[in-house]
Amino acid sequence: MVFSGGCFVSLLQSSLTNSDIIFVKLHAPWEVLGKYAELMNVRMPFRPFNPFNAGAPCILVRCCFLNGHFIEINGRSRRSRRKIYYLHRRYKFMNRIEKQISRFRGWLPRKPMKLDKETLPDLEENDCYTAPFSQQRIHHFIIHNKDTFFNNATRSRIVHHILQRVKYEEGKNKIGLNRLLSNGSYEAAFPLHEGSYRSKNSIKTHGAENHRHLLYECWASWGVWYKYQPLDLVRRYFGEKIGLYFAWLGWYTGMLFPAAFIGLFVFLYGVTTLNHCQVSKEVCQATDIIMCPICDKYCPFMRLSDSCIYAKVTHLFDNGATVFFAVFMAVWATVFLEFWKRRRAVIAYDWDLIDWEEEEEEIRPQFEAKYSKKERMNPISGKPEPYQAFADKCSRLIVSASGIFFMICVVIAAVFGIVIYRVVTVSTFAAFKWALIRNNSQVATTGTAVCINFCIIMLLNVLYEKVALFLTNLEQPRTESEWENSFTLKMFLFQFVNLNSSTFYIAFFLGRFTGHPGAYLRLINRWRLEECHPSGCLIDLCMQMGIIMVLKQTWNNFMELGYPLIQNWWTRRKLRQEYGTQGKTSFPQWEKDYNLQPMNAYGLFDEYLEMILQFGFTTIFVAAFPLAPLLALLNNIIEIRLDAYKFVTQWRRPLASRAKDIGIWYGILEGIGILSVITNAFVIAVTSDFIPRLVYAYKYGPCAGQGEAGQKCMVGYVNASLSVFLVSDFENRSEPTSNGSEFSGSPLKYCRYRDYRDPPHSPVPYGYTLQFWHVLAARLAFIIVFEHLVFCIKHLISYLIPDLPKDLRDRMRREKYLIQEMMYEAELERLQKERKERKKNGKSYHNEWP
């Protein structure tokens, strides 16, 4: 079996475990690799000419730059002179301190997070100049061994490039490996792993047996969880696209450290100031304040002091540092994205992706089959290709948009169902036999509702994937990248709305439109809408975020690693039962790789989607849950090693492909960053009690008009934030079964509720007070000021941080100049050599140059 006029050497071999399966092993010889490497502009290590010594021979030099200075030339290092400090200018005390610090540093491990390149020399990368491969100038490239000149990732990429363009039958569209895979001619196509990832010998004493073994020991092993990733080795083995994903994941995880530290500081600040919080003190001491029931009939009257624990927990997340943390996280998101652009630029330069342009993509077979009757000329290739009419495209986009809108309505319907569950269950739990549940009916309602909501989220995600796949195929995208971007946008939109819709309800709608005792607003004129806890709604939002975040990350980690592990274990078990342990170990590499799990059909989509949704959880409602960055950090430390273990041990080796950036995901991250500013402004202004407390301190408290807002200014805040209700004004269907005589020995006449309303005997009973309008105006003003201030800071940071680091820009200009000099000198040397040979042979020409 030979493709494309003898491009490959192929060998057919039957499977040892299944006679119906035949493996086609392909090998590309040097001539084929060189030809297509030149066509694909593959950059390879270049043998530079030394411009500092024109008479020296061209030898391999490791050219790198440090702080903008060329530091290694012709194998010798030229280091910048260190500054000289004179001892007599220093104090003897400082010298003693420095000696003690140096001695202490000697006891500590040096750079513990970096991999030991002395014991693992294969990690060392040759930072040589690279240039597009050319067979005519092959003598300029560093070729020690033709078999290893192109690494395995590059070889597999070249082979796949050929297979995608080879014609397997006579016919118009009988081209490419993908069509053979789609019509079932081939079951799978994958490059082989480089042997086993395990070894009996220690890697430090005997070295790595192959790159897969090296990746497992220094990247996928749990023992190196605290070390940096060997990104160059990942790129060399899996290709630039997967390398960029792990580079972005590592960068995101590293940037979570300051966010997690500040979030933990905000939480600990709440813990340390808990005993000094005047509001929680007043709630815990309010034994004489009786609150109105929070549901119809079965919910009893309760003392405000019964919610003491919830008031203290609320203070842990809603304290004076919350606003600072919200501003910090908005700025952090911008800094993260801006510095990622700089980091991506450095990676693109180091991996020779700066000048790389994606090839003209092939048309999808489905698109060709659908629109093969109508063609037009491609302006790039100049060849006729299938064409989709504008009216047909618009009609399909409209149908797709309608499907998206319908699925969002399904999400809203699911949230509506959760709301009904909450308003019905709170009364049921209030009449429960167990005292623990009866006394904590609202917390039990919230906890069970969150768990049910999580189950609905996971079930709808399965439905959304099928719907997004159907709608994307309905649109008939022209190329695979267009299909991938369309599918990515739909899946993100579906899952983002599905995951965050209930959180938005709790943050901005729960307890906001309930009315007041005696005139409650009802759902379908039947169910009374749920109220917030006497301590506020923030505790419900914290529970929602904490439970959903922990359960979602645990489930994702299990599905990512546990499911492939179980499948591979079952396959190995069947092989052991049939062939025994010795027979299994003697299987060839292609047989072992075939028994592994294939990579996801959507490539890195699931990995990116999981992290992007986590980024949304970390930033959008972070003002209500400052520990979200810490949970994300802990998860990502595990996630990196889980993904590494999965790629190295559980999956077939994916095809090495190139990419310059993370694609459409960067735009989604920017959108989440903008949304996070708006949502955090509303969380602080609407959900938390920050604004009401501020208004009370400056306008109504003991320090009114003095310009102070300390804890002493909050005396009396709890009483001022509660309104009075006459118990006899209850509606018949809302009147509780208990008359409250257990509190004072006689039936209650009045109860309190959270709102700013006039007392029942005022000229306008239960009308809004002036304090309500002051709080409302302050909330609106805070939202406007907060958003404008943070957006200005974000834009200023984006403007001040350049996309390219200055040293990288200088290195690129320097390299371009040196390469031009090298090429000129090399060409001049070649012409001079030819001129000498012609003179030696007695041949001379007029007007020779030079």
Coordinates of C-alpha atoms in Angstrom, one line a residue, residues 33-434:
L33 CA 10.2 14.7 4.8
G34 CA 12.7 17.2 3.3
K35 CA 10.4 18.0 0.4
Y36 CA 7.3 18.6 2.4
A37 CA 9.1 20.4 5.2
E38 CA 10.2 22.9 2.6
L39 CA 6.7 23.2 1.3
M40 CA 5.2 23.7 4.8
N41 CA 7.9 26.2 5.8
V42 CA 9.0 24.1 8.8
R43 CA 11.6 26.0 10.8
M44 CA 14.7 24.0 11.8
P45 CA 17.9 24.7 13.6
F46 CA 20.2 26.9 11.5
R47 CA 23.9 26.9 11.4
P48 CA 24.7 30.7 11.9
F49 CA 27.7 32.6 10.7
N50 CA 29.6 34.4 13.4
P51 CA 29.5 38.1 12.5
F52 CA 32.0 38.9 15.2
N53 CA 34.7 36.8 13.7
A54 CA 34.4 36.6 9.9
G55 CA 37.4 34.4 9.6
A56 CA 36.2 31.8 12.0
P57 CA 34.5 28.6 10.7
C58 CA 30.7 28.3 11.0
I59 CA 30.2 26.2 14.1
L60 CA 27.1 25.5 16.3
V61 CA 26.7 28.4 18.8
R62 CA 24.0 28.6 21.4
C63 CA 22.6 32.1 20.8
C64 CA 20.5 33.5 23.5
F65 CA 19.9 36.9 25.0
L66 CA 19.8 38.0 28.6
N67 CA 18.4 41.4 29.5
G68 CA 18.8 42.4 25.9
H69 CA 22.5 41.6 25.7
F70 CA 24.1 39.0 23.4
I71 CA 25.8 36.8 26.0
E72 CA 27.3 33.8 24.3
I73 CA 29.4 33.9 21.2
N74 CA 31.3 31.0 19.6
G75 CA 31.0 28.9 22.7
R76 CA 32.4 31.6 25.1
S77 CA 30.4 33.6 27.5
R78 CA 30.6 37.4 27.7
R79 CA 28.9 38.4 30.8
S80 CA 28.1 42.0 31.7
R81 CA 30.4 43.3 34.4
R82 CA 28.9 43.2 37.8
K83 CA 28.6 46.3 39.8
I84 CA 31.5 46.6 42.3
Y85 CA 30.5 47.4 45.9
Y86 CA 33.1 48.6 48.3
L87 CA 33.1 47.0 51.7
H88 CA 34.1 50.2 53.5
R89 CA 30.8 51.8 52.5
R90 CA 28.8 49.2 54.3
Y91 CA 28.2 48.8 57.9
K92 CA 29.7 45.7 59.6
F93 CA 26.4 44.9 61.1
M94 CA 24.8 44.6 57.6
N95 CA 27.7 42.3 56.6
R96 CA 27.0 40.0 59.5
I97 CA 23.3 39.9 58.6
E98 CA 24.1 39.1 55.0
K99 CA 26.4 36.2 56.1
Q100 CA 23.7 34.8 58.3
I101 CA 21.2 35.0 55.5
S102 CA 23.6 33.4 53.0
R103 CA 24.2 30.6 55.5
F104 CA 20.5 30.1 56.0
R105 CA 20.0 30.0 52.2
G106 CA 22.6 27.3 51.9
W107 CA 20.5 25.0 54.0
L108 CA 17.5 25.5 51.7
P109 CA 17.1 23.8 48.3
R110 CA 18.0 26.1 45.4
K111 CA 15.1 26.8 43.1
P112 CA 12.9 23.9 44.3
M113 CA 10.2 24.6 41.7
K114 CA 12.5 24.2 38.7
L115 CA 13.3 20.8 37.3
D116 CA 16.9 19.5 37.8
K117 CA 18.4 19.8 34.3
E118 CA 21.7 18.3 35.5
T119 CA 20.2 15.0 36.3
L120 CA 17.7 15.2 33.4
P121 CA 19.8 16.6 30.5
D122 CA 17.1 15.7 28.0
L123 CA 15.2 18.7 29.3
E124 CA 17.8 21.1 28.0
E125 CA 16.7 22.9 24.8
N126 CA 19.2 24.1 22.2
D127 CA 18.2 27.7 21.7
C128 CA 19.6 27.9 18.2
Y129 CA 18.6 30.2 15.4
T130 CA 16.0 28.6 13.2
A131 CA 15.0 29.2 9.6
P132 CA 12.5 27.7 7.1
F133 CA 14.0 24.4 5.8
S134 CA 15.4 24.5 2.3
Q135 CA 17.0 21.6 0.5
Q136 CA 19.1 24.0 -1.6
R137 CA 20.7 25.4 1.5
I138 CA 20.8 22.1 3.4
H139 CA 24.4 22.7 4.3
H140 CA 23.4 25.6 6.5
F141 CA 21.2 23.4 8.8
I142 CA 22.5 21.5 11.8
I143 CA 22.1 17.9 10.8
H144 CA 23.9 15.4 13.0
N145 CA 21.6 12.5 12.1
K146 CA 18.9 12.5 9.4
D147 CA 16.8 10.0 11.4
T148 CA 16.5 12.4 14.3
F149 CA 16.7 15.8 12.5
F150 CA 12.9 16.0 12.3
N151 CA 11.4 15.1 15.7
N152 CA 8.5 12.8 16.0
A153 CA 5.9 15.5 16.3
T154 CA 7.2 17.3 13.1
R155 CA 7.3 13.9 11.3
S156 CA 3.7 13.1 12.2
R157 CA 2.6 16.6 11.2
I158 CA 4.2 16.2 7.8
V159 CA 2.7 12.8 7.3
H160 CA -0.8 14.0 8.2
H161 CA -0.3 16.9 5.8
I162 CA 0.3 14.5 3.0
L163 CA -2.5 12.1 4.0
Q164 CA -5.0 15.0 4.0
R165 CA -4.2 15.8 0.4
V166 CA -3.7 12.4 -1.2
K167 CA -6.3 11.1 -3.6
Y168 CA -7.4 7.6 -2.8
E169 CA -9.9 7.0 -5.6
E170 CA -10.9 8.5 -8.9
G171 CA -13.5 11.2 -8.3
K172 CA -13.9 14.8 -7.5
N173 CA -14.0 14.6 -3.7
K174 CA -12.1 11.4 -3.1
I175 CA -9.3 13.1 -1.3
G176 CA -8.0 13.1 2.2
L177 CA -7.7 10.8 5.3
N178 CA -10.6 12.5 7.1
R179 CA -13.1 11.3 4.4
L180 CA -11.8 7.7 4.8
L181 CA -12.3 8.0 8.6
S182 CA -15.8 9.6 8.2
N183 CA -17.0 6.9 5.8
G184 CA -15.7 4.0 7.9
S185 CA -12.9 2.8 5.7
Y186 CA -10.5 3.4 8.6
E187 CA -11.4 3.1 12.2
A188 CA -8.6 5.3 13.6
A189 CA -5.4 7.2 12.6
F190 CA -2.9 8.2 15.2
P191 CA 0.9 8.6 15.7
L192 CA 2.5 6.2 18.1
H193 CA 3.8 6.8 21.6
E194 CA 7.5 6.5 22.0
G195 CA 7.5 3.3 24.0
S196 CA 6.4 2.7 27.6
Y197 CA 6.1 5.5 30.1
R198 CA 7.4 3.3 32.9
S199 CA 10.9 1.9 33.5
K200 CA 12.5 -0.5 36.0
N201 CA 15.5 1.8 36.3
S202 CA 15.6 5.2 38.0
I203 CA 15.6 8.1 35.5
K204 CA 18.3 9.9 37.6
T205 CA 20.8 7.1 37.4
H206 CA 20.0 5.5 34.0
G207 CA 18.4 8.4 32.2
A208 CA 15.1 8.5 30.3
E209 CA 14.3 5.6 27.9
N210 CA 12.3 7.9 25.7
H211 CA 10.5 11.2 25.7
R212 CA 7.3 9.7 27.0
H213 CA 9.1 8.2 30.0
L214 CA 10.7 11.6 30.6
L215 CA 7.4 13.4 30.4
Y216 CA 5.9 11.0 32.9
E217 CA 8.7 11.4 35.4
C218 CA 9.1 15.2 35.2
W219 CA 5.5 16.2 34.3
A220 CA 2.8 13.7 34.8
S221 CA 4.0 12.2 38.1
W222 CA 2.4 13.4 41.3
G223 CA 5.8 13.8 42.9
V224 CA 6.5 16.9 40.8
W225 CA 3.2 18.7 41.5
Y226 CA 5.1 21.7 42.8
K227 CA 7.5 22.1 39.9
Y228 CA 7.2 24.1 36.7
Q229 CA 6.0 22.3 33.6
P230 CA 8.6 21.3 30.9
L231 CA 6.7 23.2 28.2
D232 CA 9.4 22.8 25.6
L233 CA 9.3 19.0 26.0
V234 CA 5.5 19.0 25.9
R235 CA 5.6 21.0 22.7
R236 CA 8.3 18.7 21.3
Y237 CA 6.1 15.6 22.0
F238 CA 2.5 16.8 21.6
G239 CA 2.9 19.9 19.3
E240 CA 2.4 23.6 19.8
K241 CA -1.4 23.6 20.2
I242 CA -1.4 21.3 23.2
G243 CA 1.8 23.0 24.5
L244 CA 0.0 26.4 24.4
Y245 CA -3.0 25.0 26.3
F246 CA -0.7 23.8 29.2
A247 CA 1.2 27.1 29.0
W248 CA -2.0 29.0 29.4
L249 CA -3.2 26.7 32.2
G250 CA 0.1 27.1 34.0
W251 CA 0.0 30.8 33.6
Y252 CA -3.6 31.0 34.8
T253 CA -2.7 28.8 37.8
G254 CA 0.3 31.0 38.7
M255 CA -1.8 34.2 38.5
L256 CA -4.3 32.6 40.9
F257 CA -1.7 32.7 43.7
P258 CA -2.1 36.5 44.4
A259 CA -5.9 36.3 43.9
A260 CA -6.1 33.4 46.3
F261 CA -3.9 35.1 48.9
I262 CA -5.9 38.3 48.9
G263 CA -9.2 36.3 49.0
L264 CA -7.9 34.4 52.0
F265 CA -6.8 37.6 53.6
V266 CA -10.3 39.1 53.2
F267 CA -11.8 35.9 54.8
L268 CA -9.3 36.0 57.6
Y269 CA -9.9 39.7 58.1
G270 CA -13.6 38.8 58.6
V271 CA -12.6 36.2 61.2
T272 CA -10.3 38.6 63.1
T273 CA -12.9 41.4 63.2
L274 CA -15.8 39.1 64.0
N275 CA -15.9 39.9 67.7
H276 CA -15.7 43.7 66.9
C277 CA -18.5 43.7 64.4
Q278 CA -21.3 45.9 65.8
V279 CA -24.0 44.4 63.5
S280 CA -23.4 40.8 64.4
K281 CA -23.2 41.8 68.1
E282 CA -26.7 43.5 67.9
V283 CA -28.1 40.4 66.1
C284 CA -26.8 38.0 68.7
Q285 CA -28.1 40.2 71.6
A286 CA -31.5 40.9 70.0
T287 CA -33.4 38.4 72.2
D288 CA -36.4 40.9 72.5
I289 CA -36.8 41.3 68.7
I290 CA -39.3 38.9 67.3
M291 CA -39.2 38.3 63.5
C292 CA -42.2 37.6 61.3
P293 CA -42.5 34.1 59.8
I294 CA -40.7 33.5 56.6
C295 CA -43.4 31.3 55.1
D296 CA -47.1 30.7 55.3
K297 CA -48.8 29.0 58.3
Y298 CA -46.2 26.4 59.3
C299 CA -43.2 28.8 59.8
P300 CA -43.2 30.1 63.4
F301 CA -42.2 33.4 64.8
M302 CA -38.5 33.5 65.7
R303 CA -36.1 35.6 67.7
L304 CA -33.6 37.6 65.7
S305 CA -30.9 36.2 68.0
D306 CA -31.6 32.8 66.6
S307 CA -29.8 33.8 63.4
C308 CA -26.7 34.8 65.3
I309 CA -24.5 32.1 63.6
Y310 CA -25.7 33.2 60.1
A311 CA -24.9 36.8 60.9
K312 CA -21.4 35.9 61.9
V313 CA -20.9 33.7 58.8
T314 CA -22.2 36.5 56.6
H315 CA -19.6 38.9 58.2
L316 CA -16.8 36.5 57.1
F317 CA -17.6 37.3 53.4
D318 CA -19.3 40.6 53.7
N319 CA -17.0 42.9 55.5
G320 CA -15.0 46.1 55.0
A321 CA -12.4 44.5 52.7
T322 CA -15.0 43.1 50.2
V323 CA -15.2 46.2 48.1
F324 CA -11.4 46.3 47.8
F325 CA -11.3 42.7 46.8
A326 CA -13.9 43.2 44.1
V327 CA -11.9 46.1 42.6
F328 CA -8.7 44.0 43.0
M329 CA -10.3 41.0 41.1
A330 CA -11.5 43.2 38.3
V331 CA -8.0 44.6 37.9
W332 CA -6.5 41.1 38.3
A333 CA -8.6 39.8 35.4
T334 CA -7.2 42.6 33.1
V335 CA -3.6 42.1 34.3
F336 CA -4.0 38.4 33.8
L337 CA -5.1 38.8 30.2
E338 CA -2.6 41.5 29.3
F339 CA 0.3 39.6 30.7
W340 CA -0.9 36.4 29.1
K341 CA -0.6 38.3 25.7
R342 CA 3.0 39.1 26.6
R343 CA 3.7 35.5 27.8
R344 CA 2.1 34.1 24.6
A345 CA 4.3 36.4 22.5
V346 CA 7.4 35.1 24.2
I347 CA 6.3 31.5 23.7
A348 CA 5.4 32.2 20.1
Y349 CA 8.9 33.6 19.5
D350 CA 10.6 30.7 21.3
W351 CA 8.5 28.1 19.4
D352 CA 9.0 29.8 16.0
L353 CA 5.3 30.8 15.7
I354 CA 5.7 34.6 15.1
D355 CA 5.8 34.4 11.3
W356 CA 3.7 31.2 11.1
E357 CA 0.5 31.6 9.2
E358 CA -2.3 29.0 9.1
E359 CA -2.6 27.2 5.8
E360 CA -5.6 27.6 3.6
E361 CA -8.0 25.1 5.2
E362 CA -9.8 22.5 3.2
I363 CA -13.5 22.6 2.8
R364 CA -15.5 20.3 5.1
P365 CA -16.8 17.2 3.2
Q366 CA -20.4 17.9 4.5
F367 CA -20.2 21.4 3.0
E368 CA -19.0 20.0 -0.4
A369 CA -21.7 17.4 -0.5
K370 CA -24.4 20.0 0.3
Y371 CA -23.3 22.8 -2.1
S372 CA -21.4 20.9 -4.8
K373 CA -23.8 22.0 -7.6
K374 CA -23.0 25.7 -7.2
E375 CA -19.4 26.9 -7.4
R376 CA -17.4 30.1 -7.5
M377 CA -13.7 30.9 -7.8
N378 CA -11.7 31.0 -4.6
P379 CA -9.8 34.4 -4.5
I380 CA -6.8 32.8 -2.7
S381 CA -6.3 29.5 -4.5
G382 CA -7.9 30.6 -7.8
K383 CA -9.7 27.2 -8.0
P384 CA -13.5 26.7 -8.2
E385 CA -15.1 25.6 -5.0
P386 CA -18.6 25.0 -3.6
Y387 CA -20.5 28.1 -2.7
Q388 CA -23.3 28.8 -0.1
A389 CA -25.7 31.5 -1.1
F390 CA -26.2 34.4 1.2
A391 CA -30.0 33.8 1.6
D392 CA -29.4 30.2 2.5
K393 CA -26.7 31.1 5.1
C394 CA -28.9 33.8 6.7
S395 CA -31.9 31.5 6.9
R396 CA -29.8 28.8 8.6
L397 CA -28.3 31.4 11.1
I398 CA -31.8 32.6 12.0
V399 CA -32.9 29.0 12.7
S400 CA -29.8 28.4 14.7
A401 CA -30.3 31.6 16.7
S402 CA -33.9 30.6 17.4
G403 CA -32.7 27.2 18.7
I404 CA -30.2 29.0 21.0
F405 CA -33.0 31.2 22.3
F406 CA -35.3 28.2 22.9
M407 CA -32.6 26.4 24.9
I408 CA -32.0 29.5 27.0
C409 CA -35.8 29.5 27.7
V410 CA -35.4 25.9 28.8
V411 CA -32.7 27.0 31.3
I412 CA -35.0 29.7 32.6
A413 CA -37.8 27.1 32.9
A414 CA -35.5 24.9 34.9
V415 CA -34.6 27.8 37.2
F416 CA -38.4 28.5 37.5
G417 CA -38.8 24.9 38.7
I418 CA -36.1 25.4 41.3
V419 CA -37.8 28.5 42.5
I420 CA -41.1 26.6 42.9
Y421 CA -39.3 23.8 44.7
R422 CA -37.8 26.4 47.2
V423 CA -41.1 28.1 48.0
V424 CA -42.9 24.8 48.4
T425 CA -40.2 23.0 50.4
V426 CA -39.5 25.7 52.9
S427 CA -43.0 25.2 54.4
T428 CA -42.6 21.5 54.3
F429 CA -39.3 21.6 56.2
A430 CA -40.8 24.1 58.7
A431 CA -43.4 21.4 59.6
F432 CA -40.9 18.5 59.7
K433 CA -40.8 16.1 62.6
W434 CA -37.0 16.4 63.2

